[in-house]
Amino acid sequence: MSTARLTINLHALASNWRALDAKTDVETGAVVKADAYGLGAGPVANTLAEEGVRKFFVAVAEEGAAVRQAIGPGPLICVFSGHMEGDADLLRDHDLVPLINSPEQFQRHLQALPVHPFGIQLDSGMNRLGLEPSDWAALRSRAEALNPVVVMSHLACSDEPDHPMNRQQLKTFREMTDGVSAPRSLAATGGLLLGPEFHFDFCRPGIGLYGGLPFAGAKPVVTVDLPVIQVRDLAVGETVGYGNTWKARRPSRIATVAAGYADGLHRAIGGGIDTFAGDLPCPVVGRISMDLITVDVTDLPHTPERLRILNGHQTVDDLAEAAGTIGYEILTSLGNRYSRGYVE
Ligand SMILES: *Cc1c(COP(=O)(O)O)cnc(C)c1O
């Protein structure tokens, strides 16, 4: 094996979905945008469909087409970006439901696909996507007469349970939707964990399915193994990597492994990150290069063939914290140089 290996545990994925589903009395959908957070929309959506997921969410129509191809007819696939110019053929041919974000999109949808289903995305305060309260008030009765399949909105601060924005958006969403007959949804992973008031008719987690915070109980889904290319011995005072940022204070053995920031193992990941030979931690030393990472294996009793950087000991959120980002960005940065395997 000469390339780094990314292993996606579909059992853990299914188990995370069941664990989140068990926290509510309502339906649980799944967000599979950005190629299922980088893990492969086809295998991920198939696994979740087998678990019973009936509502999938993607960012743009092209992603929806790929998910439809994977799971076949039946489950709902909703598109967060709504009905964009030129999307009509994709939406129709792959039976995708645009979540209408503006009066312009509503017009476009009624003109291009008058009998095709749609949903409504409302802006309850995040000011990113969705109909403003005044726009919604103006078109609500026309839209409701056409039976939207969902009415939803998104929380800006749900990863901070005590943030006042959560209750403020809940109040706004209620005011905007009380009395609608369509199924309502406000909660992603964070909102689902805020409790029943936020659940409405269904929740739509993403990151929690893939093993990331704010779902602290998530099982890790991703394992990353890095093949060792070369091992060398350093004398006291020798340095490692660009910028000489690490210097041997004792006679040391340094392993060089085949992955780097071009594989989403960000250069900004500073100190405090290990790779693992089995259960034995081996610290990353020196700067992370584009394709290479250097590791201090002095304390290992043997020369490893590969070192693991993501696993149960060290999560996507540990890497994210070290890089000053979030688990979402680590997952979606892993990229396609890995050889991929799925545990089914
Ligand atoms: C990404 C996204 C989700 C899923 O969010 P997670 O935090 O990953 O659970 C849900 N709804 C919308 C509108 C999103 O953009």
mmCIF file of C-alpha atoms and ligand atoms in Angstrom:
data_model
loop_
_atom_site.group_PDB
_atom_site.id
_atom_site.type_symbol
_atom_site.label_atom_id
_atom_site.label_comp_id
_atom_site.label_asym_id
_atom_site.label_seq_id
_atom_site.Cartn_x
_atom_site.Cartn_y
_atom_site.Cartn_z
ATOM 1 C CA MET A 1 0.000 0.000 0.000
ATOM 2 C CA SER A 2 1.714 3.179 -1.155
ATOM 3 C CA THR A 3 -1.066 5.707 -0.658
ATOM 4 C CA ALA A 4 -2.747 6.762 2.521
ATOM 5 C CA ARG A 5 -5.896 4.845 3.320
ATOM 6 C CA LEU A 6 -9.252 6.242 4.391
ATOM 7 C CA THR A 7 -11.611 3.708 5.923
ATOM 8 C CA ILE A 8 -15.243 4.598 6.456
ATOM 9 C CA ASN A 9 -17.129 2.462 8.931
ATOM 10 C CA LEU A 10 -20.707 2.234 7.693
ATOM 11 C CA HIS A 11 -21.738 0.322 10.855
ATOM 12 C CA ALA A 12 -20.641 3.286 12.956
ATOM 13 C CA LEU A 13 -22.505 5.636 10.594
ATOM 14 C CA ALA A 14 -25.715 3.604 10.924
ATOM 15 C CA SER A 15 -25.244 3.372 14.674
ATOM 16 C CA ASN A 16 -24.846 7.167 14.951
ATOM 17 C CA TRP A 17 -28.045 7.674 12.958
ATOM 18 C CA ARG A 18 -29.932 5.254 15.231
ATOM 19 C CA ALA A 19 -28.535 6.950 18.347
ATOM 20 C CA LEU A 20 -29.678 10.377 17.140
ATOM 21 C CA ASP A 21 -33.024 8.995 15.987
ATOM 22 C CA ALA A 22 -33.569 7.502 19.453
ATOM 23 C CA LYS A 23 -33.208 10.954 21.033
ATOM 24 C CA THR A 24 -36.440 12.201 19.455
ATOM 25 C CA ASP A 25 -40.023 11.093 18.962
ATOM 26 C CA VAL A 26 -39.997 12.394 15.392
ATOM 27 C CA GLU A 27 -38.600 11.354 12.027
ATOM 28 C CA THR A 28 -34.836 11.673 11.461
ATOM 29 C CA GLY A 29 -33.515 12.570 8.022
ATOM 30 C CA ALA A 30 -29.888 12.891 6.944
ATOM 31 C CA VAL A 31 -27.779 15.657 5.443
ATOM 32 C CA VAL A 32 -25.437 14.208 2.791
ATOM 33 C CA LYS A 33 -24.222 17.435 1.169
ATOM 34 C CA ALA A 34 -20.625 17.815 -0.014
ATOM 35 C CA ASP A 35 -20.383 14.117 -0.895
ATOM 36 C CA ALA A 36 -21.653 13.180 2.573
ATOM 37 C CA TYR A 37 -19.123 15.433 4.314
ATOM 38 C CA GLY A 38 -16.395 13.967 2.136
ATOM 39 C CA LEU A 39 -17.127 10.337 3.002
ATOM 40 C CA GLY A 40 -18.913 9.306 -0.210
ATOM 41 C CA ALA A 41 -22.549 10.203 -0.857
ATOM 42 C CA GLY A 42 -23.339 6.888 -2.582
ATOM 43 C CA PRO A 43 -22.301 4.389 0.134
ATOM 44 C CA VAL A 44 -23.399 6.747 2.922
ATOM 45 C CA ALA A 45 -26.869 7.425 1.481
ATOM 46 C CA ASN A 46 -27.364 3.735 0.666
ATOM 47 C CA THR A 47 -26.504 2.696 4.204
ATOM 48 C CA LEU A 48 -28.836 5.295 5.687
ATOM 49 C CA ALA A 49 -31.666 4.420 3.284
ATOM 50 C CA GLU A 50 -31.344 0.809 4.453
ATOM 51 C CA GLU A 51 -31.642 2.048 8.048
ATOM 52 C CA GLY A 52 -34.916 3.688 7.051
ATOM 53 C CA VAL A 53 -33.993 7.288 6.260
ATOM 54 C CA ARG A 54 -36.689 8.781 4.010
ATOM 55 C CA LYS A 55 -35.492 12.394 3.784
ATOM 56 C CA PHE A 56 -32.074 13.344 2.427
ATOM 57 C CA PHE A 57 -30.609 16.832 2.061
ATOM 58 C CA VAL A 58 -27.937 18.122 -0.306
ATOM 59 C CA ALA A 59 -26.506 21.569 -1.048
ATOM 60 C CA VAL A 60 -27.010 21.732 -4.820
ATOM 61 C CA ALA A 61 -28.998 19.878 -7.488
ATOM 62 C CA GLU A 62 -25.933 18.079 -8.934
ATOM 63 C CA GLU A 63 -25.308 16.454 -5.554
ATOM 64 C CA GLY A 64 -28.953 15.436 -5.425
ATOM 65 C CA ALA A 65 -28.670 13.716 -8.796
ATOM 66 C CA ALA A 66 -25.744 11.645 -7.496
ATOM 67 C CA VAL A 67 -27.674 10.659 -4.370
ATOM 68 C CA ARG A 68 -30.742 9.705 -6.427
ATOM 69 C CA GLN A 69 -28.559 7.535 -8.644
ATOM 70 C CA ALA A 70 -27.247 5.762 -5.548
ATOM 71 C CA ILE A 71 -30.495 5.189 -3.652
ATOM 72 C CA GLY A 72 -33.033 4.925 -6.469
ATOM 73 C CA PRO A 73 -36.619 6.153 -6.385
ATOM 74 C CA GLY A 74 -38.608 6.670 -3.194
ATOM 75 C CA PRO A 75 -36.900 8.766 -0.520
ATOM 76 C CA LEU A 76 -37.201 12.530 -0.626
ATOM 77 C CA ILE A 77 -34.059 14.405 -1.688
ATOM 78 C CA CYS A 78 -34.177 18.121 -0.845
ATOM 79 C CA VAL A 79 -31.826 20.770 -2.227
ATOM 80 C CA PHE A 80 -30.841 23.568 0.191
ATOM 81 C CA SER A 81 -29.874 26.020 -2.574
ATOM 82 C CA GLY A 82 -33.424 25.770 -3.906
ATOM 83 C CA HIS A 83 -34.382 26.230 -7.534
ATOM 84 C CA MET A 84 -31.470 27.963 -9.252
ATOM 85 C CA GLU A 85 -31.363 29.172 -12.834
ATOM 86 C CA GLY A 86 -30.843 26.208 -15.174
ATOM 87 C CA ASP A 87 -31.693 23.529 -12.570
ATOM 88 C CA ALA A 88 -35.132 22.563 -13.875
ATOM 89 C CA ASP A 89 -33.988 19.520 -15.896
ATOM 90 C CA LEU A 90 -31.909 18.105 -13.037
ATOM 91 C CA LEU A 91 -34.703 18.646 -10.513
ATOM 92 C CA ARG A 92 -37.271 16.964 -12.753
ATOM 93 C CA ASP A 93 -35.126 14.127 -14.099
ATOM 94 C CA HIS A 94 -33.884 13.065 -10.654
ATOM 95 C CA ASP A 95 -37.008 13.846 -8.679
ATOM 96 C CA LEU A 96 -35.347 16.424 -6.408
ATOM 97 C CA VAL A 97 -37.208 18.848 -4.172
ATOM 98 C CA PRO A 98 -35.869 22.404 -4.247
ATOM 99 C CA LEU A 99 -36.184 24.323 -0.968
ATOM 100 C CA ILE A 100 -37.400 27.701 -2.202
ATOM 101 C CA ASN A 101 -35.310 30.553 -0.763
ATOM 102 C CA SER A 102 -36.683 33.725 -2.356
ATOM 103 C CA PRO A 103 -39.696 35.138 -4.202
ATOM 104 C CA GLU A 104 -37.582 34.912 -7.396
ATOM 105 C CA GLN A 105 -37.019 31.196 -6.868
ATOM 106 C CA PHE A 106 -40.734 30.693 -6.220
ATOM 107 C CA GLN A 107 -41.565 32.407 -9.522
ATOM 108 C CA ARG A 108 -38.897 30.461 -11.382
ATOM 109 C CA HIS A 109 -40.161 27.177 -9.960
ATOM 110 C CA LEU A 110 -43.806 27.837 -10.838
ATOM 111 C CA GLN A 111 -42.840 28.827 -14.369
ATOM 112 C CA ALA A 112 -40.369 26.027 -15.089
ATOM 113 C CA LEU A 113 -41.921 23.111 -13.162
ATOM 114 C CA PRO A 114 -45.489 24.049 -12.213
ATOM 115 C CA VAL A 115 -46.514 20.612 -10.926
ATOM 116 C CA HIS A 116 -43.165 19.553 -9.445
ATOM 117 C CA PRO A 117 -42.936 19.347 -5.632
ATOM 118 C CA PHE A 118 -41.048 21.980 -3.654
ATOM 119 C CA GLY A 119 -40.265 22.857 -0.067
ATOM 120 C CA ILE A 120 -39.834 26.188 1.668
ATOM 121 C CA GLN A 121 -36.718 27.402 3.435
ATOM 122 C CA LEU A 122 -37.308 30.285 5.835
ATOM 123 C CA ASP A 123 -34.812 32.703 7.308
ATOM 124 C CA SER A 124 -35.447 32.764 11.060
ATOM 125 C CA GLY A 125 -32.468 35.005 11.790
ATOM 126 C CA MET A 126 -29.287 33.492 10.377
ATOM 127 C CA ASN A 127 -29.443 35.712 7.285
ATOM 128 C CA ARG A 128 -27.860 33.162 5.003
ATOM 129 C CA LEU A 129 -30.570 31.316 3.054
ATOM 130 C CA GLY A 130 -34.333 31.405 3.106
ATOM 131 C CA LEU A 131 -37.361 33.628 2.697
ATOM 132 C CA GLU A 132 -37.466 36.694 4.916
ATOM 133 C CA PRO A 133 -40.556 36.978 7.149
ATOM 134 C CA SER A 134 -42.049 39.706 4.925
ATOM 135 C CA ASP A 135 -41.503 37.701 1.699
ATOM 136 C CA TRP A 136 -43.028 34.639 3.348
ATOM 137 C CA ALA A 137 -46.046 36.612 4.537
ATOM 138 C CA ALA A 138 -46.595 37.813 0.969
ATOM 139 C CA LEU A 139 -46.478 34.404 -0.707
ATOM 140 C CA ARG A 140 -47.537 32.075 2.116
ATOM 141 C CA SER A 141 -51.123 31.519 1.038
ATOM 142 C CA ARG A 142 -50.163 30.843 -2.592
ATOM 143 C CA ALA A 143 -47.371 28.493 -1.507
ATOM 144 C CA GLU A 144 -49.523 26.656 1.031
ATOM 145 C CA ALA A 145 -52.223 26.065 -1.567
ATOM 146 C CA LEU A 146 -49.597 24.122 -3.551
ATOM 147 C CA ASN A 147 -48.752 21.837 -0.587
ATOM 148 C CA PRO A 148 -45.024 22.321 0.030
ATOM 149 C CA VAL A 149 -43.480 19.026 1.130
ATOM 150 C CA VAL A 150 -41.438 20.618 3.932
ATOM 151 C CA VAL A 151 -41.098 23.998 5.620
ATOM 152 C CA MET A 152 -37.730 24.421 7.305
ATOM 153 C CA SER A 153 -35.212 26.835 8.747
ATOM 154 C CA HIS A 154 -31.694 26.589 10.173
ATOM 155 C CA LEU A 155 -30.165 27.533 13.542
ATOM 156 C CA ALA A 156 -27.039 29.701 13.664
ATOM 157 C CA CYS A 157 -25.799 28.840 17.174
ATOM 158 C CA SER A 158 -27.134 25.386 18.014
ATOM 159 C CA ASP A 159 -23.663 24.127 18.990
ATOM 160 C CA GLU A 160 -23.895 26.537 21.960
ATOM 161 C CA PRO A 161 -26.930 25.283 23.920
ATOM 162 C CA ASP A 162 -27.195 28.384 26.112
ATOM 163 C CA HIS A 163 -26.924 30.889 23.306
ATOM 164 C CA PRO A 164 -30.017 33.166 23.347
ATOM 165 C CA MET A 165 -30.131 32.994 19.537
ATOM 166 C CA ASN A 166 -31.539 29.441 19.785
ATOM 167 C CA ARG A 167 -34.720 30.496 21.572
ATOM 168 C CA GLN A 168 -34.993 33.632 19.497
ATOM 169 C CA GLN A 169 -34.931 31.625 16.256
ATOM 170 C CA LEU A 170 -37.336 29.068 17.741
ATOM 171 C CA LYS A 171 -39.787 31.878 18.480
ATOM 172 C CA THR A 172 -39.401 33.384 15.007
ATOM 173 C CA PHE A 173 -39.802 29.990 13.333
ATOM 174 C CA ARG A 174 -42.967 29.314 15.333
ATOM 175 C CA GLU A 175 -44.392 32.704 14.449
ATOM 176 C CA MET A 176 -43.644 32.108 10.781
ATOM 177 C CA THR A 177 -44.999 28.555 10.601
ATOM 178 C CA ASP A 178 -47.675 27.962 13.230
ATOM 179 C CA GLY A 179 -50.712 26.646 11.407
ATOM 180 C CA VAL A 180 -48.940 25.355 8.276
ATOM 181 C CA SER A 181 -49.957 21.861 7.282
ATOM 182 C CA ALA A 182 -46.566 20.885 5.789
ATOM 183 C CA PRO A 183 -44.054 18.982 7.951
ATOM 184 C CA ARG A 184 -41.744 21.423 9.736
ATOM 185 C CA SER A 185 -38.020 21.103 10.514
ATOM 186 C CA LEU A 186 -35.639 23.373 12.398
ATOM 187 C CA ALA A 187 -32.969 21.098 13.860
ATOM 188 C CA ALA A 188 -29.663 19.810 12.499
ATOM 189 C CA THR A 189 -27.350 17.889 14.862
ATOM 190 C CA GLY A 190 -27.052 20.743 17.351
ATOM 191 C CA GLY A 191 -30.780 21.535 17.362
ATOM 192 C CA LEU A 192 -31.681 17.871 17.822
ATOM 193 C CA LEU A 193 -29.575 17.852 20.998
ATOM 194 C CA LEU A 194 -31.293 21.012 22.311
ATOM 195 C CA GLY A 195 -34.443 19.062 23.124
ATOM 196 C CA PRO A 196 -37.993 18.341 21.980
ATOM 197 C CA GLU A 197 -39.104 21.950 21.451
ATOM 198 C CA PHE A 198 -36.664 22.122 18.568
ATOM 199 C CA HIS A 199 -37.682 18.843 16.907
ATOM 200 C CA PHE A 200 -40.972 19.754 15.148
ATOM 201 C CA ASP A 201 -41.875 17.022 12.579
ATOM 202 C CA PHE A 202 -38.395 15.853 11.673
ATOM 203 C CA CYS A 203 -34.719 16.552 12.382
ATOM 204 C CA ARG A 204 -31.951 16.591 9.790
ATOM 205 C CA PRO A 205 -28.537 15.883 11.312
ATOM 206 C CA GLY A 206 -25.319 15.873 9.325
ATOM 207 C CA ILE A 207 -22.091 16.019 11.340
ATOM 208 C CA GLY A 208 -23.330 13.794 14.164
ATOM 209 C CA LEU A 209 -23.813 10.940 11.701
ATOM 210 C CA TYR A 210 -20.178 11.262 10.657
ATOM 211 C CA GLY A 211 -18.760 11.150 14.164
ATOM 212 C CA GLY A 212 -18.333 14.861 14.881
ATOM 213 C CA LEU A 213 -19.229 17.365 17.595
ATOM 214 C CA PRO A 214 -21.610 18.621 18.860
ATOM 215 C CA PHE A 215 -22.786 14.973 19.111
ATOM 216 C CA ALA A 216 -20.371 13.984 21.883
ATOM 217 C CA GLY A 217 -21.716 10.415 21.905
ATOM 218 C CA ALA A 218 -20.914 9.812 18.242
ATOM 219 C CA LYS A 219 -18.873 6.781 17.259
ATOM 220 C CA PRO A 220 -15.876 7.613 15.084
ATOM 221 C CA VAL A 221 -16.661 6.788 11.463
ATOM 222 C CA VAL A 222 -13.353 7.574 9.765
ATOM 223 C CA THR A 223 -9.965 5.915 10.130
ATOM 224 C CA VAL A 224 -6.901 7.276 8.321
ATOM 225 C CA ASP A 225 -3.768 5.125 7.970
ATOM 226 C CA LEU A 226 -0.539 6.582 6.629
ATOM 227 C CA PRO A 227 2.113 4.293 5.110
ATOM 228 C CA VAL A 228 5.666 4.806 6.357
ATOM 229 C CA ILE A 229 7.994 5.618 3.453
ATOM 230 C CA GLN A 230 11.273 5.853 5.306
ATOM 231 C CA VAL A 231 12.714 5.804 8.844
ATOM 232 C CA ARG A 232 15.983 7.521 9.831
ATOM 233 C CA ASP A 233 18.105 8.052 12.936
ATOM 234 C CA LEU A 234 18.907 11.569 14.103
ATOM 235 C CA ALA A 235 21.705 12.715 16.402
ATOM 236 C CA VAL A 236 21.054 15.270 19.145
ATOM 237 C CA GLY A 237 20.776 18.740 17.591
ATOM 238 C CA GLU A 238 19.614 17.640 14.120
ATOM 239 C CA THR A 239 16.405 19.216 12.833
ATOM 240 C CA VAL A 240 13.361 17.955 10.928
ATOM 241 C CA GLY A 241 11.401 19.482 8.048
ATOM 242 C CA TYR A 242 10.797 22.943 6.591
ATOM 243 C CA GLY A 243 11.916 25.821 8.751
ATOM 244 C CA ASN A 244 13.843 23.567 11.160
ATOM 245 C CA THR A 245 10.926 23.837 13.568
ATOM 246 C CA TRP A 246 11.799 20.631 15.478
ATOM 247 C CA LYS A 247 15.184 19.723 16.899
ATOM 248 C CA ALA A 248 16.219 16.356 18.386
ATOM 249 C CA ARG A 249 16.994 16.659 22.095
ATOM 250 C CA ARG A 250 17.897 12.994 22.308
ATOM 251 C CA PRO A 251 19.030 10.450 19.717
ATOM 252 C CA SER A 252 15.773 10.017 17.748
ATOM 253 C CA ARG A 253 14.107 7.885 15.112
ATOM 254 C CA ILE A 254 11.948 9.782 12.654
ATOM 255 C CA ALA A 255 9.417 8.118 10.340
ATOM 256 C CA THR A 256 8.192 9.916 7.227
ATOM 257 C CA VAL A 257 4.632 9.016 6.197
ATOM 258 C CA ALA A 258 2.817 9.512 2.894
ATOM 259 C CA ALA A 259 0.163 12.196 3.407
ATOM 260 C CA GLY A 260 0.155 15.914 4.049
ATOM 261 C CA TYR A 261 -1.810 19.091 3.816
ATOM 262 C CA ALA A 262 -2.910 18.206 0.269
ATOM 263 C CA ASP A 263 -4.815 15.371 1.989
ATOM 264 C CA GLY A 264 -6.607 17.654 4.399
ATOM 265 C CA LEU A 265 -4.086 17.153 7.191
ATOM 266 C CA HIS A 266 -3.750 20.895 7.468
ATOM 267 C CA ARG A 267 -0.361 22.559 7.836
ATOM 268 C CA ALA A 268 -1.914 24.548 10.680
ATOM 269 C CA ILE A 269 -2.186 21.351 12.753
ATOM 270 C CA GLY A 270 0.436 22.315 15.278
ATOM 271 C CA GLY A 271 1.867 20.432 18.202
ATOM 272 C CA GLY A 272 0.008 17.981 20.356
ATOM 273 C CA ILE A 273 -1.072 15.659 17.575
ATOM 274 C CA ASP A 274 -0.046 12.027 17.539
ATOM 275 C CA THR A 275 -0.113 9.182 15.107
ATOM 276 C CA PHE A 276 -0.677 5.710 16.496
ATOM 277 C CA ALA A 277 1.066 2.381 16.103
ATOM 278 C CA GLY A 278 -1.695 0.249 17.545
ATOM 279 C CA ASP A 279 -2.360 1.944 20.881
ATOM 280 C CA LEU A 280 1.075 3.573 21.112
ATOM 281 C CA PRO A 281 1.098 7.317 20.392
ATOM 282 C CA CYS A 282 3.917 8.751 18.282
ATOM 283 C CA PRO A 283 4.016 12.553 18.081
ATOM 284 C CA VAL A 284 3.956 14.436 14.789
ATOM 285 C CA VAL A 285 7.118 16.579 14.700
ATOM 286 C CA GLY A 286 8.225 19.333 12.351
ATOM 287 C CA ARG A 287 6.013 21.023 9.778
ATOM 288 C CA ILE A 288 3.416 19.152 7.828
ATOM 289 C CA SER A 289 4.395 19.236 4.121
ATOM 290 C CA MET A 290 2.117 18.898 1.100
ATOM 291 C CA ASP A 291 2.535 15.119 0.836
ATOM 292 C CA LEU A 292 4.583 14.170 3.885
ATOM 293 C CA ILE A 293 4.400 14.150 7.659
ATOM 294 C CA THR A 294 7.292 13.368 10.011
ATOM 295 C CA VAL A 295 6.711 11.413 13.197
ATOM 296 C CA ASP A 296 8.895 10.694 16.218
ATOM 297 C CA VAL A 297 8.906 6.894 16.568
ATOM 298 C CA THR A 298 11.894 6.740 18.949
ATOM 299 C CA ASP A 299 9.865 5.070 21.699
ATOM 300 C CA LEU A 300 8.405 2.335 19.507
ATOM 301 C CA PRO A 301 9.884 -1.115 20.023
ATOM 302 C CA HIS A 302 9.658 -1.801 16.270
ATOM 303 C CA THR A 303 9.597 0.010 12.920
ATOM 304 C CA PRO A 304 5.955 0.445 11.906
ATOM 305 C CA GLU A 305 4.661 -0.120 8.369
ATOM 306 C CA ARG A 306 1.917 2.427 8.831
ATOM 307 C CA LEU A 307 0.731 4.936 11.405
ATOM 308 C CA ARG A 308 -2.840 5.877 12.108
ATOM 309 C CA ILE A 309 -3.742 9.561 12.501
ATOM 310 C CA LEU A 310 -7.540 9.377 12.791
ATOM 311 C CA ASN A 311 -9.205 6.724 14.897
ATOM 312 C CA GLY A 312 -10.929 6.217 18.201
ATOM 313 C CA HIS A 313 -7.958 7.671 20.134
ATOM 314 C CA GLN A 314 -7.787 10.861 18.125
ATOM 315 C CA THR A 315 -10.938 12.244 16.512
ATOM 316 C CA VAL A 316 -11.699 14.668 13.700
ATOM 317 C CA ASP A 317 -12.427 17.207 16.425
ATOM 318 C CA ASP A 318 -8.975 16.697 17.993
ATOM 319 C CA LEU A 319 -7.390 17.400 14.608
ATOM 320 C CA ALA A 320 -9.745 20.324 14.107
ATOM 321 C CA GLU A 321 -8.846 21.866 17.434
ATOM 322 C CA ALA A 322 -5.142 21.553 16.669
ATOM 323 C CA ALA A 323 -5.721 23.269 13.308
ATOM 324 C CA GLY A 324 -7.988 25.993 14.684
ATOM 325 C CA THR A 325 -11.019 24.775 12.740
ATOM 326 C CA ILE A 326 -14.039 22.473 13.117
ATOM 327 C CA GLY A 327 -14.518 18.746 12.507
ATOM 328 C CA TYR A 328 -16.713 19.536 9.483
ATOM 329 C CA GLU A 329 -13.761 21.130 7.717
ATOM 330 C CA ILE A 330 -11.375 18.285 8.535
ATOM 331 C CA LEU A 331 -13.809 15.718 7.104
ATOM 332 C CA THR A 332 -14.584 17.667 3.935
ATOM 333 C CA SER A 333 -10.868 18.396 3.355
ATOM 334 C CA LEU A 334 -9.687 14.786 3.339
ATOM 335 C CA GLY A 335 -9.966 14.741 -0.447
ATOM 336 C CA ASN A 336 -9.581 12.075 -3.079
ATOM 337 C CA ARG A 337 -5.923 11.040 -2.972
ATOM 338 C CA TYR A 338 -6.719 8.384 -0.390
ATOM 339 C CA SER A 339 -7.438 4.837 -1.315
ATOM 340 C CA ARG A 340 -10.872 4.366 0.198
ATOM 341 C CA GLY A 341 -12.413 1.407 1.857
ATOM 342 C CA TYR A 342 -15.823 0.887 3.421
ATOM 343 C CA VAL A 343 -16.543 -1.374 6.362
ATOM 344 C CA GLU A 344 -20.001 -2.760 5.643
HETATM 345 C C1 LIG B 1 -25.386 21.502 6.849
HETATM 346 C C2 LIG B 1 -26.797 21.703 7.217
HETATM 347 C C3 LIG B 1 -27.435 20.824 8.105
HETATM 348 C C4 LIG B 1 -26.698 19.756 8.865
HETATM 349 O O1 LIG B 1 -25.974 20.393 9.893
HETATM 350 P P1 LIG B 1 -25.073 19.571 10.939
HETATM 351 O O2 LIG B 1 -24.576 20.624 11.853
HETATM 352 O O3 LIG B 1 -23.971 18.957 10.128
HETATM 353 O O4 LIG B 1 -25.917 18.563 11.582
HETATM 354 C C5 LIG B 1 -28.809 20.982 8.295
HETATM 355 N N1 LIG B 1 -29.496 21.981 7.693
HETATM 356 C C6 LIG B 1 -28.896 22.873 6.873
HETATM 357 C C7 LIG B 1 -29.705 23.952 6.260
HETATM 358 C C8 LIG B 1 -27.525 22.785 6.615
HETATM 359 O O5 LIG B 1 -26.942 23.671 5.814
#
